[in-house]
Short mmCIF file of C-alpha atoms in Angstrom, two decimals:
data_model
loop_
_atom_site.label_atom_id
_atom_site.label_comp_id
_atom_site.label_asym_id
_atom_site.label_seq_id
_atom_site.Cartn_x
_atom_site.Cartn_y
_atom_site.Cartn_z
CA UNK A 1 -76.56 39.83 13.42
CA UNK A 2 -73.74 37.37 14.16
CA UNK A 3 -73.37 35.26 17.34
CA UNK A 4 -69.80 36.00 19.00
CA UNK A 5 -68.63 32.56 18.09
CA UNK A 6 -68.94 33.39 14.13
CA UNK A 7 -66.91 36.75 14.82
CA UNK A 8 -64.14 37.50 12.46
CA UNK A 9 -60.91 39.55 13.14
CA UNK A 10 -61.42 43.04 12.42
CA UNK A 11 -57.63 43.60 11.41
CA UNK A 12 -58.61 40.91 8.63
CA UNK A 13 -60.10 43.50 6.53
CA UNK A 14 -56.72 45.13 5.34
CA UNK A 15 -55.37 41.94 4.47
CA UNK A 16 -58.83 41.00 2.64
CA UNK A 17 -58.31 44.22 0.91
CA UNK A 18 -54.78 44.07 0.05
CA UNK A 19 -55.11 40.10 -1.51
CA UNK A 20 -58.19 38.29 -0.72
CA UNK A 21 -55.86 35.17 -1.40
CA UNK A 22 -53.72 36.00 1.24
CA UNK A 23 -56.29 36.72 4.01
CA UNK A 24 -57.86 33.32 3.32
CA UNK A 25 -54.10 32.00 3.85
CA UNK A 26 -53.81 33.33 6.93
CA UNK A 27 -57.32 33.10 8.54
CA UNK A 28 -58.63 30.13 6.86
CA UNK A 29 -55.82 27.79 6.53
CA UNK A 30 -54.02 29.49 9.41
CA UNK A 31 -50.87 29.93 6.99
CA UNK A 32 -48.46 32.85 8.45
CA UNK A 33 -45.06 34.22 7.83
CA UNK A 34 -43.26 37.08 9.04
CA UNK A 35 -41.10 39.66 7.52
CA UNK A 36 -39.39 42.89 7.88
CA UNK A 37 -42.54 44.51 7.46
CA UNK A 38 -44.88 42.65 9.42
CA UNK A 39 -42.36 42.49 12.37
CA UNK A 40 -41.68 46.38 12.48
CA UNK A 41 -45.39 47.13 12.22
CA UNK A 42 -46.30 44.60 15.07
CA UNK A 43 -43.56 46.55 17.07
CA UNK A 44 -45.11 49.76 16.35
CA UNK A 45 -48.41 48.36 17.35
CA UNK A 46 -46.97 47.19 20.73
CA UNK A 47 -45.91 50.60 21.56
CA UNK A 48 -49.41 51.87 21.10
CA UNK A 49 -51.28 48.76 22.43
CA UNK A 50 -51.03 49.22 26.18
CA UNK A 51 -54.25 48.54 28.00
CA UNK A 52 -53.03 49.50 31.62
CA UNK A 53 -52.23 53.32 30.10
CA UNK A 54 -55.08 55.79 30.24
CA UNK A 55 -54.10 59.35 29.90
CA UNK A 56 -56.40 62.15 31.03
CA UNK A 57 -54.91 65.47 29.43
CA UNK A 58 -57.57 68.41 30.40
CA UNK A 59 -60.61 67.80 28.35
CA UNK A 60 -59.10 64.64 26.41
CA UNK A 61 -59.16 61.24 27.97
CA UNK A 62 -56.78 58.55 25.70
CA UNK A 63 -57.45 54.85 25.82
CA UNK A 64 -55.40 52.40 24.18
CA UNK A 65 -55.65 48.86 22.90
CA UNK A 66 -59.44 49.27 23.33
CA UNK A 67 -61.25 46.19 22.46
CA UNK A 68 -64.41 46.80 19.78
CA UNK A 69 -66.83 44.83 18.14
CA UNK A 70 -70.05 44.66 15.80
CA UNK A 71 -72.58 42.25 15.99
CA UNK A 72 -73.88 44.04 12.89
CA UNK A 73 -70.89 42.93 10.84
CA UNK A 74 -69.64 40.14 13.02
CA UNK A 75 -66.01 41.29 13.88
CA UNK A 76 -64.20 42.03 16.92
CA UNK A 77 -60.90 43.61 17.38
CA UNK A 78 -58.66 46.46 19.20
CA UNK A 79 -58.47 49.77 18.13
CA UNK A 80 -54.67 50.96 18.84
CA UNK A 81 -56.11 54.51 20.31
CA UNK A 82 -59.40 56.03 20.89
CA UNK A 83 -59.29 59.60 22.15
CA UNK A 84 -62.25 61.03 23.84
CA UNK A 85 -62.80 64.67 23.78
CA UNK A 86 -65.15 66.30 26.37
CA UNK A 87 -68.57 67.53 24.54
CA UNK A 88 -71.86 68.49 25.52
CA UNK A 89 -72.57 66.40 22.05
CA UNK A 90 -71.02 63.31 22.86
CA UNK A 91 -71.95 60.19 24.88
CA UNK A 92 -71.46 59.53 28.65
CA UNK A 93 -68.87 56.66 29.74
CA UNK A 94 -68.95 54.28 32.37
CA UNK A 95 -67.08 55.87 35.32
CA UNK A 96 -66.55 59.12 34.04
CA UNK A 97 -68.38 62.23 34.26
CA UNK A 98 -69.50 64.55 31.46
CA UNK A 99 -70.01 63.49 27.73
CA UNK A 100 -67.00 62.52 25.36
CA UNK A 101 -66.80 62.33 21.55
CA UNK A 102 -64.81 59.49 20.43
CA UNK A 103 -62.11 59.74 17.36
CA UNK A 104 -60.35 56.40 16.34
CA UNK A 105 -56.54 56.50 16.10
CA UNK A 106 -54.42 53.66 14.38
CA UNK A 107 -51.05 53.17 13.84
CA UNK A 108 -49.06 52.22 10.73
CA UNK A 109 -45.36 51.83 10.35
CA UNK A 110 -44.90 53.14 7.11
CA UNK A 111 -46.36 56.32 4.88
CA UNK A 112 -49.85 57.16 3.73
CA UNK A 113 -50.55 54.40 1.21
CA UNK A 114 -52.33 55.40 -2.79
CA UNK A 115 -55.20 52.86 -2.09
CA UNK A 116 -57.69 53.25 0.98
CA UNK A 117 -56.86 49.76 2.91
CA UNK A 118 -55.71 51.60 5.59
CA UNK A 119 -58.66 53.71 6.16
CA UNK A 120 -61.09 50.58 5.61
CA UNK A 121 -59.61 49.05 8.75
CA UNK A 122 -60.16 52.56 10.50
CA UNK A 123 -63.71 53.01 9.28
CA UNK A 124 -64.03 49.66 10.54
CA UNK A 125 -62.93 50.43 14.19
CA UNK A 126 -65.61 53.56 13.48
CA UNK A 127 -68.40 51.45 12.96
CA UNK A 128 -67.63 49.31 15.89
CA UNK A 129 -67.06 52.09 18.08
CA UNK A 130 -70.56 53.91 16.83
CA UNK A 131 -72.72 50.39 17.26
CA UNK A 132 -71.29 49.85 21.13
CA UNK A 133 -71.54 53.22 22.13
CA UNK A 134 -74.53 54.16 20.47
CA UNK A 135 -72.79 57.58 18.71
CA UNK A 136 -71.86 58.96 15.31
CA UNK A 137 -68.32 59.16 14.50
CA UNK A 138 -67.71 61.31 11.31
CA UNK A 139 -63.87 61.02 10.98
CA UNK A 140 -60.58 59.56 12.95
CA UNK A 141 -56.78 59.44 12.58
CA UNK A 142 -54.00 57.30 10.53
CA UNK A 143 -50.61 57.89 12.15
CA UNK A 144 -47.77 56.87 10.24
CA UNK A 145 -44.47 55.76 11.70
CA UNK A 146 -42.23 56.72 8.85
CA UNK A 147 -43.58 60.36 8.39
CA UNK A 148 -44.69 60.93 12.15
CA UNK A 149 -48.01 62.75 10.80
CA UNK A 150 -51.68 62.20 11.77
CA UNK A 151 -53.71 61.65 8.12
CA UNK A 152 -57.59 62.82 8.94
CA UNK A 153 -59.77 60.11 7.54
CA UNK A 154 -63.69 61.09 6.84
CA UNK A 155 -65.91 58.26 7.23
CA UNK A 156 -67.57 58.45 4.21
CA UNK A 157 -70.94 56.54 3.03
CA UNK A 158 -68.72 55.09 0.33
CA UNK A 159 -66.27 54.17 2.71
CA UNK A 160 -68.76 52.59 5.47
CA UNK A 161 -70.50 50.83 2.44
CA UNK A 162 -67.21 49.37 1.30
CA UNK A 163 -66.36 47.80 4.60
CA UNK A 164 -69.52 45.98 5.40
CA UNK A 165 -69.57 44.54 1.87
CA UNK A 166 -66.08 43.24 2.53
CA UNK A 167 -66.79 41.88 5.85
CA UNK A 168 -70.01 40.15 4.08
CA UNK A 169 -67.67 38.60 1.49
CA UNK A 170 -65.12 37.52 4.22
CA UNK A 171 -67.91 35.67 6.28
CA UNK A 172 -68.93 34.07 2.94
CA UNK A 173 -65.50 32.68 2.26
CA UNK A 174 -64.90 31.82 5.56
CA UNK A 175 -68.08 29.33 5.81
CA UNK A 176 -67.05 27.98 2.36
CA UNK A 177 -63.78 27.19 3.65
CA UNK A 178 -62.44 29.02 0.51
CA UNK A 179 -59.16 30.19 -0.51
CA UNK A 180 -59.35 32.55 -4.03
CA UNK A 181 -56.54 31.43 -6.53
CA UNK A 182 -53.69 33.23 -7.28
CA UNK A 183 -53.80 36.57 -8.84
CA UNK A 184 -50.65 37.98 -9.55
CA UNK A 185 -49.25 41.50 -9.10
CA UNK A 186 -46.60 43.65 -8.29
CA UNK A 187 -47.62 43.46 -4.80
CA UNK A 188 -46.51 39.78 -4.65
CA UNK A 189 -43.04 40.29 -3.87
CA UNK A 190 -43.56 42.54 -0.83
CA UNK A 191 -46.12 40.00 0.59
CA UNK A 192 -45.17 38.09 3.76
CA UNK A 193 -46.53 34.74 2.74
CA UNK A 194 -45.25 34.52 -0.89
CA UNK A 195 -43.19 31.58 -0.45
CA UNK A 196 -46.30 29.97 1.24
CA UNK A 197 -48.32 31.27 -1.44
CA UNK A 198 -46.34 30.44 -4.12
CA UNK A 199 -47.88 32.95 -7.01
CA UNK A 200 -45.76 31.51 -9.56
CA UNK A 201 -47.69 28.00 -9.10
CA UNK A 202 -50.82 29.78 -10.07
CA UNK A 203 -52.73 26.71 -9.15
CA UNK A 204 -55.90 26.46 -8.14
CA UNK A 205 -55.32 24.05 -4.64
CA UNK A 206 -55.08 24.91 -0.93
CA UNK A 207 -51.43 25.66 0.35
CA UNK A 208 -52.24 22.93 2.94
CA UNK A 209 -53.10 20.49 0.33
CA UNK A 210 -49.77 21.20 -1.19
CA UNK A 211 -47.73 21.16 1.63
CA UNK A 212 -49.35 17.97 2.38
CA UNK A 213 -48.89 16.44 -0.66
CA UNK A 214 -45.40 17.31 -0.79
CA UNK A 215 -44.66 15.48 2.52
CA UNK A 216 -46.15 12.57 1.33
CA UNK A 217 -44.42 12.50 -2.02
CA UNK A 218 -47.83 12.72 -4.07
CA UNK A 219 -48.42 15.16 -6.95
CA UNK A 220 -50.32 17.89 -5.14
CA UNK A 221 -52.07 18.91 -8.74
#
């Protein structure tokens, strides 16, 4: 079990799965730079993240920007939306009558991806909810702004184990303050941190050290 002071950001798993170096630059070296994609994605999430809004639609309760955490994985964050469906097989909720089944919904700007990056983030949210509510959550949904359509995600044992392994690796990197070397790929051109990462240099130095050396007129190598 992790202490709260050692919690990592849940949303970081998406960056980590996309590129371990990108995650380290943003979450360890605290380097960040927005591009059109990140701005559009943030605006879409802001529409979903209004914690003051709790909708009750018959047997359905919709909660936005729900804080979640897991001491087992050492992470905390927010679910864009959690839909609670009234069910005798569900769990009780504080301040609510009856029992409910939880279904997390994550909003994404673009369209479904060929990889499992988005599914990993949603699975991480489900694992947090399961730990907090003492329940089982078999599935959730990814809503894509470009297609305006929901994609159902089954939280398989493979996805669950991959999420836990990744968070374990992220904690290791964070404790060691380790930033992986550049591994150039076609994804580099679309990365918001391309100008900070400087993949063309392909040097095993931290960005913070490179910038500091350049400002002092030293050789960063």
